[in-house]
PDB file of C-alpha atoms in Angstrom:
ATOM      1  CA  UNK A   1       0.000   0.000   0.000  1.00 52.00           C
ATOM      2  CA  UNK A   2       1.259   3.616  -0.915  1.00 59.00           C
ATOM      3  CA  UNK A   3       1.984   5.506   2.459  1.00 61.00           C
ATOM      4  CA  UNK A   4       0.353   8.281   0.695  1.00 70.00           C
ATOM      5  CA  UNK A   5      -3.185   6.922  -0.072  1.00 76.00           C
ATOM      6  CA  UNK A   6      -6.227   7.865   1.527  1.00 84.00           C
ATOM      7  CA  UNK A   7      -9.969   7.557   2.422  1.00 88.00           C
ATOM      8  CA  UNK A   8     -11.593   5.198   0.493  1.00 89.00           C
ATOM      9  CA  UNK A   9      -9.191   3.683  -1.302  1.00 90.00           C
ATOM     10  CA  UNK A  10      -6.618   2.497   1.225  1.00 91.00           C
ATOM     11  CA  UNK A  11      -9.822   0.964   3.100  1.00 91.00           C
ATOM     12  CA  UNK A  12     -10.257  -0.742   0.004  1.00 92.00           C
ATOM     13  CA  UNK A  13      -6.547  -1.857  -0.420  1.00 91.00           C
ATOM     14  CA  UNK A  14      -6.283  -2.980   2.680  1.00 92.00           C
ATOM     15  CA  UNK A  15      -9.576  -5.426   2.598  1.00 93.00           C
ATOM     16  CA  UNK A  16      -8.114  -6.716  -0.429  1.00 94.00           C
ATOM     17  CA  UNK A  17      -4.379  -7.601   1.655  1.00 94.00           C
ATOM     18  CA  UNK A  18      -6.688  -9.108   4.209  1.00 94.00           C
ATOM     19  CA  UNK A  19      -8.713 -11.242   2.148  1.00 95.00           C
ATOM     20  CA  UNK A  20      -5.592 -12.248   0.629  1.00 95.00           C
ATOM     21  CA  UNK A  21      -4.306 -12.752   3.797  1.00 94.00           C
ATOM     22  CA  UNK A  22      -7.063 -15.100   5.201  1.00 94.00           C
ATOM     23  CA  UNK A  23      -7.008 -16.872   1.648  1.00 96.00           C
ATOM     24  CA  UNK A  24      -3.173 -17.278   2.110  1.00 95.00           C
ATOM     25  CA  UNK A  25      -3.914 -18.487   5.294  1.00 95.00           C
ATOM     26  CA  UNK A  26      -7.156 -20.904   4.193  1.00 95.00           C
ATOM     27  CA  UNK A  27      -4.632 -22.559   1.979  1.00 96.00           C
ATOM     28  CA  UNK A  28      -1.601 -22.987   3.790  1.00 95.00           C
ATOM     29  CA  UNK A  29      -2.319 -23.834   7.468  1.00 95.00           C
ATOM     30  CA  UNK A  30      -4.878 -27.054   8.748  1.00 96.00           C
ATOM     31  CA  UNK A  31      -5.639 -25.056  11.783  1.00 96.00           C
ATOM     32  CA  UNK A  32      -7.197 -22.249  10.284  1.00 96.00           C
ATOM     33  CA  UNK A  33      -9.402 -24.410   7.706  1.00 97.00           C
ATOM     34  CA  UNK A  34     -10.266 -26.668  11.241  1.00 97.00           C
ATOM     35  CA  UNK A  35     -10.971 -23.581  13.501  1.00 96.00           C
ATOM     36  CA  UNK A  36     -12.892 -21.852  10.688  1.00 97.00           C
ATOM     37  CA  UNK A  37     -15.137 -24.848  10.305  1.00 97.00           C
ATOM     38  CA  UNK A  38     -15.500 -24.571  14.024  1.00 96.00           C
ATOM     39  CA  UNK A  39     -16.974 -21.395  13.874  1.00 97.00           C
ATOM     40  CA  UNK A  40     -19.501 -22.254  10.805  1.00 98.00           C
ATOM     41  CA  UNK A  41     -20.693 -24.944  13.535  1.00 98.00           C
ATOM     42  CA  UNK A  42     -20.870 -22.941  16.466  1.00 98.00           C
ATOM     43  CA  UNK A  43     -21.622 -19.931  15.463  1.00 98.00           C
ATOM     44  CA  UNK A  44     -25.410 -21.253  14.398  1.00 98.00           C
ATOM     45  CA  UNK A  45     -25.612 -22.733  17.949  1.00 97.00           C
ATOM     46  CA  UNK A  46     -24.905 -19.358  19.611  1.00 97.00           C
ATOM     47  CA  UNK A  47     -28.056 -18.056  17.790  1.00 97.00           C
ATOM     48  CA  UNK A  48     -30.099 -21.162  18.787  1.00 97.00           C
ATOM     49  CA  UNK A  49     -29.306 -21.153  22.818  1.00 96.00           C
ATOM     50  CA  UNK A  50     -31.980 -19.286  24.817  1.00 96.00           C
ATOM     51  CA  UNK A  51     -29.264 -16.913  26.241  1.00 97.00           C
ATOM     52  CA  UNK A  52     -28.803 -13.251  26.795  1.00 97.00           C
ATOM     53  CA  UNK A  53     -27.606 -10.890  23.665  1.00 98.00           C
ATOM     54  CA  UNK A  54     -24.628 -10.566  25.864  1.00 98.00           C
ATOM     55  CA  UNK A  55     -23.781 -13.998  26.278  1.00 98.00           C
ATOM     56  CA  UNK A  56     -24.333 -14.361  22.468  1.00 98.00           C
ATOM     57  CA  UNK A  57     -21.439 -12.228  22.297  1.00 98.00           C
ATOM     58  CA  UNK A  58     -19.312 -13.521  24.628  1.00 98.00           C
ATOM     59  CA  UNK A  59     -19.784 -16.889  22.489  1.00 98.00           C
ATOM     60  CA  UNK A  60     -19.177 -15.999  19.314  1.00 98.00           C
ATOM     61  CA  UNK A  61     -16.369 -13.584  20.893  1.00 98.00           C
ATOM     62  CA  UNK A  62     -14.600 -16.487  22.391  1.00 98.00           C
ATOM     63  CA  UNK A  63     -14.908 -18.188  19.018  1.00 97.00           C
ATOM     64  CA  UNK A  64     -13.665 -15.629  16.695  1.00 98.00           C
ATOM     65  CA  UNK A  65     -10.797 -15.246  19.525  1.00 98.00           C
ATOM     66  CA  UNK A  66      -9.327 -18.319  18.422  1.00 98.00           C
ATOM     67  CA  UNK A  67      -9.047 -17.468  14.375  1.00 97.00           C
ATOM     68  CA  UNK A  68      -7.739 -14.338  15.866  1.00 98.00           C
ATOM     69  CA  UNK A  69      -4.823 -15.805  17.958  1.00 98.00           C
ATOM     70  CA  UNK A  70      -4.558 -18.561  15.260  1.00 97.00           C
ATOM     71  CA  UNK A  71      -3.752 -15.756  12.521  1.00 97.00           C
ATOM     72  CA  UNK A  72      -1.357 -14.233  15.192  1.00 97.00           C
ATOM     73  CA  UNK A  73       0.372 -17.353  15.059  1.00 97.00           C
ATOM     74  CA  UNK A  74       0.570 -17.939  11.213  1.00 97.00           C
ATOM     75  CA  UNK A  75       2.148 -14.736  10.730  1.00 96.00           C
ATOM     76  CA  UNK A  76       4.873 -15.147  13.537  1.00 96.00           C
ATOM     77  CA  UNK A  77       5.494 -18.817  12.112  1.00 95.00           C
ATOM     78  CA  UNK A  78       5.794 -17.419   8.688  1.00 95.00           C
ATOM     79  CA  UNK A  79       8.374 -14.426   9.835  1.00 95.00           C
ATOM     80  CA  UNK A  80      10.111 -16.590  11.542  1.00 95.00           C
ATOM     81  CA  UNK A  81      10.989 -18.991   8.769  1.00 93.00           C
ATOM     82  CA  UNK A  82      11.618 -16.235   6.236  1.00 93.00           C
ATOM     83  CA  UNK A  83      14.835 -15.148   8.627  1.00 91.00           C
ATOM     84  CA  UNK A  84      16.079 -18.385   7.962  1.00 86.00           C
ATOM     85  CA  UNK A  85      15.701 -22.153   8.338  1.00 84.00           C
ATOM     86  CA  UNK A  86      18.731 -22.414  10.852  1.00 88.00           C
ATOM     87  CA  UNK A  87      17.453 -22.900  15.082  1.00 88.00           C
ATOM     88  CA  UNK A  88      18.137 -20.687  17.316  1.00 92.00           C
ATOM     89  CA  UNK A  89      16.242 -20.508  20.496  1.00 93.00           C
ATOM     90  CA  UNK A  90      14.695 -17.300  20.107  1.00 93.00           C
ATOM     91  CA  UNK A  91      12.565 -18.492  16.745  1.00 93.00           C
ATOM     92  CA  UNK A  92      11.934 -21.809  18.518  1.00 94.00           C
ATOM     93  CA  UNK A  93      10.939 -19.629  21.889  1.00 96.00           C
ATOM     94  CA  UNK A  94       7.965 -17.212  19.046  1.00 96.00           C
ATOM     95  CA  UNK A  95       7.221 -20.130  17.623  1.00 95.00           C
ATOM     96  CA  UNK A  96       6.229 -21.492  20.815  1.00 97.00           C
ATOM     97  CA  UNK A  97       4.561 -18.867  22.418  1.00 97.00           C
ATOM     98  CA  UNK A  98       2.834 -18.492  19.762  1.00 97.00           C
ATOM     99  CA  UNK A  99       1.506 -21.952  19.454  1.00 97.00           C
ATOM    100  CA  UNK A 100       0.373 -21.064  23.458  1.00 98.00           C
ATOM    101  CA  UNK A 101      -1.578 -18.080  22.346  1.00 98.00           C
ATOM    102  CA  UNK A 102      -3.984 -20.297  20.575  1.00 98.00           C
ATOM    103  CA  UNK A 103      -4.075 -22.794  22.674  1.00 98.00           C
ATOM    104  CA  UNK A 104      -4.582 -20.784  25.967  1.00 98.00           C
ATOM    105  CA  UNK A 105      -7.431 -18.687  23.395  1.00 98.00           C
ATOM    106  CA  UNK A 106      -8.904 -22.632  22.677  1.00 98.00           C
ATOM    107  CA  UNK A 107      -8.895 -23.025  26.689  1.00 98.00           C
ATOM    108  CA  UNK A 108     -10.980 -19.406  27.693  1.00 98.00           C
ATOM    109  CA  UNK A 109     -13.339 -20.746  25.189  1.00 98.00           C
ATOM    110  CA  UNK A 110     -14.175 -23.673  26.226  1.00 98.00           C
ATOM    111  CA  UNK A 111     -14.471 -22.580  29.846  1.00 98.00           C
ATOM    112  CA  UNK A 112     -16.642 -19.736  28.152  1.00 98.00           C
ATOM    113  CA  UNK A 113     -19.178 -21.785  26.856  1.00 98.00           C
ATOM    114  CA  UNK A 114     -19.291 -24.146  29.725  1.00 98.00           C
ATOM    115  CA  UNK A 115     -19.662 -21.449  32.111  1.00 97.00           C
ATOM    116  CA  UNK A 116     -22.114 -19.551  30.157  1.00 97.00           C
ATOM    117  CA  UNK A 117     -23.853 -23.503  28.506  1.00 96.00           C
ATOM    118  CA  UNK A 118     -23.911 -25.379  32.262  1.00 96.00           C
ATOM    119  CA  UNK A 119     -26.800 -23.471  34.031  1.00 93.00           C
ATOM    120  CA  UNK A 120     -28.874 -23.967  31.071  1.00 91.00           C
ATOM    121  CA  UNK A 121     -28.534 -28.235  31.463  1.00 89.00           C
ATOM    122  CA  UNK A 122     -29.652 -27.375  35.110  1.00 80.00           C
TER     123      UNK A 122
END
């Protein structure tokens, strides 16, 4: 994107990067296609569940959370193996702590939707 651009059109060039982004993304990484088809399932469930608007929110939040950290992730994995294919403990240590991101994400949405899910079985 030109640093000079504007209004309208760098909106416009930037949904375009992040489509190609999430398409990039769609393509290269089993995680994202698996956590997106998560959220097509859930996400009709949300709407289903005789709960609050807010709680709605806080469901789909939690789900959306996950692509969120998950895309996090895929771009630190991706930097990290364009500085080069030799270890060193720092890329091991992003790669990592990335990988953490999502999974502690995965965990505060499960507890999410059993906190908000278990007075409903009751």
């Amino acid at each position: 994107m030109k640093p000079n651009q504007q209004g309208l059109r760098r909106v416009l060039n930037a949904s375009v990067y992040s489509w190609q982004g999430l398409k990039s993304s769609w393509q290269s990484e089993a995680a994202i296609r698996q956590e997106i088809v998560l959220i097509a399932l859930l996400t009709p469930v949300a709407f289903l569940l005789h709960v609050s608007a807010l709680e709605r929110a806080v469901l789909l939040l939690s789900l959306y959370l996950i692509l969120v950290a998950e895309l996090i992730n895929t771009a630190i994995e991706a930097v990290v193996d364009r500085v080069g294919a030799d270890f060193h403990p720092l890329s091991g240590k992003a790669k990592d702590v990335g990988s953490a991101t999502v999974l502690v994400m995965m965990l505060c949405t499960a507890l999410t939707w059993v906190c908000i899910l278990l007075p409903l079985a009751n």
